[in-house]
Amino acid sequence: AQKVTQTQTSISVMEKTTVTMDCVYETQDSSYFLFWYKQTASGEIVFLIRQDSYKKENATVGHYSLNFQKPKSSIGLIITATQIEDSAVYFCAMRNYNQGKLIFGQGTKLSIKP
Amino acid sequence: DAGVTQTPRHEVAEKGQTIILKCEPVSGHNDLFWYRQTKIQGLELLSYFRSKSLMEDGGAFKDRFKAEMLNSSFSTLKIQPTEPKDSAVYLCASSRTEISNERLFFGHGTKLSVL
């Protein structure tokens, strides 16, 4: 069975600092895809970044990067040089290679203080 | 390209009513998902279609929830009869099938309040 767990309910950091959000997952499949999505205050959910399980390099997009630790079934999201507009709820999600469904974690609420 | 369109944006129902939520996926997308979002349970998968075939029906949601994909560009989620605990945001999402690592595109959701 698939499961995604985000243990941090909320995080608050100062603007322009770096923040890491944790996520662990469970799957029986050897090939899978890990995603991070952001939900803004308006409710809109947007895709941020993806890690393919067979890739050793950590994915990076803009000021988002991932810390993929496959032996620990862990995929952390790192946001550098945080901005006020990064305040949102961040969801970790997983999709197995041969299954289409996307399973989400509970989400982490990030607040950026000026 | 148009994104995922959900209607209505808000729905208020009396307990016991039947309500139908609508979704139009991104053109050309063959995977369609319905999720329910609440503060306590988070994002729960209700139904998942691939090329109009139901792949996942959400287990616990079977009895009063029914999603259908009438054609490749339109899906409905029927809740019958509604209960106050169904109050939540219902999200529709779509993605391309050909690429299994493809991201999902989400609609803005329908906020359902059951009195």
Short mmCIF file of N, CA and C in Angstrom, two decimals, chain A residues 33 35 37 39 42-47 50 52 54 91 95-106, chain B residues 9 31 33 35 37 39-43 45 48 50 56 91 95-96 99-104 106-108:
data_model
loop_
_atom_site.label_atom_id
_atom_site.label_comp_id
_atom_site.label_asym_id
_atom_site.label_seq_id
_atom_site.Cartn_x
_atom_site.Cartn_y
_atom_site.Cartn_z
N PHE A 33 7.29 8.08 -8.55
CA PHE A 33 7.56 9.51 -8.75
C PHE A 33 7.08 10.28 -7.53
N PHE A 35 6.37 14.10 -5.82
CA PHE A 35 6.02 15.46 -6.21
C PHE A 35 5.85 16.35 -4.97
N TYR A 37 3.63 19.91 -4.20
CA TYR A 37 2.66 20.89 -4.68
C TYR A 37 2.50 21.96 -3.61
N GLN A 39 -0.27 24.89 -2.13
CA GLN A 39 -1.65 25.41 -2.14
C GLN A 39 -1.65 26.80 -1.53
N SER A 42 -5.66 31.25 -1.72
CA SER A 42 -6.89 31.26 -2.53
C SER A 42 -7.42 29.85 -2.78
N GLY A 43 -6.62 28.85 -2.44
CA GLY A 43 -7.02 27.46 -2.63
C GLY A 43 -6.43 26.81 -3.86
N GLU A 44 -5.77 27.60 -4.67
CA GLU A 44 -5.18 27.05 -5.89
C GLU A 44 -4.02 26.11 -5.57
N ILE A 45 -3.99 24.96 -6.23
CA ILE A 45 -2.91 23.98 -6.03
C ILE A 45 -2.04 23.95 -7.28
N VAL A 46 -0.76 24.21 -7.09
CA VAL A 46 0.15 24.24 -8.24
C VAL A 46 1.32 23.30 -8.01
N PHE A 47 1.81 22.73 -9.07
CA PHE A 47 2.95 21.84 -9.05
C PHE A 47 4.24 22.65 -8.88
N ARG A 50 9.49 17.75 -9.07
CA ARG A 50 9.31 16.30 -9.10
C ARG A 50 10.65 15.59 -9.01
N ASP A 52 12.14 11.68 -9.83
CA ASP A 52 11.92 10.32 -10.32
C ASP A 52 12.79 9.37 -9.50
N TYR A 54 14.32 6.69 -9.99
CA TYR A 54 15.51 6.08 -10.59
C TYR A 54 16.63 7.09 -10.85
N PHE A 91 2.32 20.32 -0.07
CA PHE A 91 1.95 18.91 -0.05
C PHE A 91 3.00 18.08 -0.78
N ARG A 95 3.36 8.88 -6.76
CA ARG A 95 2.64 8.16 -7.81
C ARG A 95 3.52 7.00 -8.24
N ASN A 96 3.01 5.76 -8.14
CA ASN A 96 3.77 4.60 -8.59
C ASN A 96 3.83 4.54 -10.10
N TYR A 97 4.85 3.91 -10.64
CA TYR A 97 5.07 3.89 -12.08
C TYR A 97 3.90 3.27 -12.83
N ASN A 98 3.40 2.15 -12.31
CA ASN A 98 2.33 1.44 -13.02
C ASN A 98 0.94 1.80 -12.53
N GLN A 99 0.83 2.74 -11.65
CA GLN A 99 -0.48 3.18 -11.18
C GLN A 99 -0.60 4.67 -11.39
N GLY A 100 -1.77 5.09 -11.78
CA GLY A 100 -1.91 6.51 -12.05
C GLY A 100 -2.22 7.36 -10.85
N LYS A 101 -2.80 6.73 -9.79
CA LYS A 101 -3.31 7.58 -8.71
C LYS A 101 -2.18 8.26 -7.95
N LEU A 102 -2.45 9.47 -7.52
CA LEU A 102 -1.50 10.29 -6.78
C LEU A 102 -1.98 10.38 -5.34
N ILE A 103 -1.11 9.96 -4.41
CA ILE A 103 -1.44 9.96 -2.99
C ILE A 103 -0.71 11.11 -2.32
N PHE A 104 -1.45 11.88 -1.50
CA PHE A 104 -0.89 13.07 -0.87
C PHE A 104 -0.61 12.86 0.61
N GLY A 105 0.37 13.62 1.11
CA GLY A 105 0.57 13.73 2.54
C GLY A 105 -0.41 14.75 3.11
N GLN A 106 -0.33 14.96 4.43
CA GLN A 106 -1.29 15.84 5.10
C GLN A 106 -1.02 17.31 4.88
N ARG B 9 -18.61 26.86 -8.21
CA ARG B 9 -17.53 27.15 -7.28
C ARG B 9 -17.99 26.94 -5.83
N ASP B 31 -6.18 11.21 -17.95
CA ASP B 31 -6.32 10.84 -16.54
C ASP B 31 -7.11 11.93 -15.83
N PHE B 33 -9.00 12.87 -11.97
CA PHE B 33 -9.07 12.54 -10.55
C PHE B 33 -10.10 13.42 -9.86
N TYR B 35 -10.79 14.53 -5.86
CA TYR B 35 -10.29 14.51 -4.49
C TYR B 35 -11.25 15.30 -3.60
N GLN B 37 -11.10 17.53 -0.04
CA GLN B 37 -10.15 18.15 0.89
C GLN B 37 -10.88 18.68 2.12
N LYS B 39 -9.92 19.85 6.45
CA LYS B 39 -8.81 20.21 7.34
C LYS B 39 -8.30 18.97 8.08
N ILE B 40 -9.21 18.09 8.46
CA ILE B 40 -8.82 16.95 9.28
C ILE B 40 -8.20 15.83 8.43
N GLN B 41 -8.84 15.49 7.33
CA GLN B 41 -8.40 14.35 6.52
C GLN B 41 -7.43 14.72 5.40
N GLY B 42 -7.34 16.00 5.10
CA GLY B 42 -6.46 16.41 4.01
C GLY B 42 -7.05 16.08 2.66
N LEU B 43 -6.19 15.72 1.72
CA LEU B 43 -6.63 15.40 0.35
C LEU B 43 -6.85 13.90 0.22
N LEU B 45 -8.42 10.73 -2.11
CA LEU B 45 -8.80 10.37 -3.46
C LEU B 45 -10.20 9.73 -3.45
N TYR B 48 -10.65 7.83 -9.70
CA TYR B 48 -9.60 8.05 -10.68
C TYR B 48 -10.00 7.35 -11.96
N ARG B 50 -8.97 6.61 -16.11
CA ARG B 50 -7.97 6.63 -17.17
C ARG B 50 -8.69 6.31 -18.47
N GLU B 56 -10.04 3.59 -9.96
CA GLU B 56 -10.04 3.62 -8.50
C GLU B 56 -11.32 4.29 -8.06
N LEU B 91 -12.13 18.69 -5.31
CA LEU B 91 -11.17 19.10 -6.33
C LEU B 91 -11.11 18.08 -7.46
N SER B 95 -4.36 14.86 -15.92
CA SER B 95 -2.98 14.80 -16.40
C SER B 95 -2.95 13.97 -17.67
N ARG B 96 -1.83 14.04 -18.39
CA ARG B 96 -1.66 13.21 -19.56
C ARG B 96 -1.33 11.79 -19.12
N ILE B 99 2.70 9.96 -20.18
CA ILE B 99 3.89 10.17 -19.36
C ILE B 99 3.51 9.94 -17.91
N SER B 100 3.98 8.84 -17.31
CA SER B 100 3.51 8.49 -15.97
C SER B 100 4.07 9.38 -14.89
N ASN B 101 5.10 10.18 -15.20
CA ASN B 101 5.59 11.10 -14.18
C ASN B 101 5.01 12.50 -14.37
N GLU B 102 3.96 12.58 -15.17
CA GLU B 102 3.34 13.86 -15.47
C GLU B 102 2.66 14.47 -14.24
N ARG B 103 2.77 15.76 -14.09
CA ARG B 103 2.14 16.44 -12.96
C ARG B 103 0.63 16.56 -13.19
N LEU B 104 -0.09 16.76 -12.10
CA LEU B 104 -1.52 16.99 -12.19
C LEU B 104 -1.81 18.49 -12.28
N PHE B 106 -4.81 21.07 -11.38
CA PHE B 106 -5.99 21.11 -10.53
C PHE B 106 -6.96 22.21 -10.93
N GLY B 107 -8.24 21.93 -10.75
CA GLY B 107 -9.25 22.97 -10.84
C GLY B 107 -9.27 23.77 -9.55
N HIS B 108 -10.10 24.81 -9.52
CA HIS B 108 -10.19 25.66 -8.33
C HIS B 108 -11.04 25.05 -7.23
#
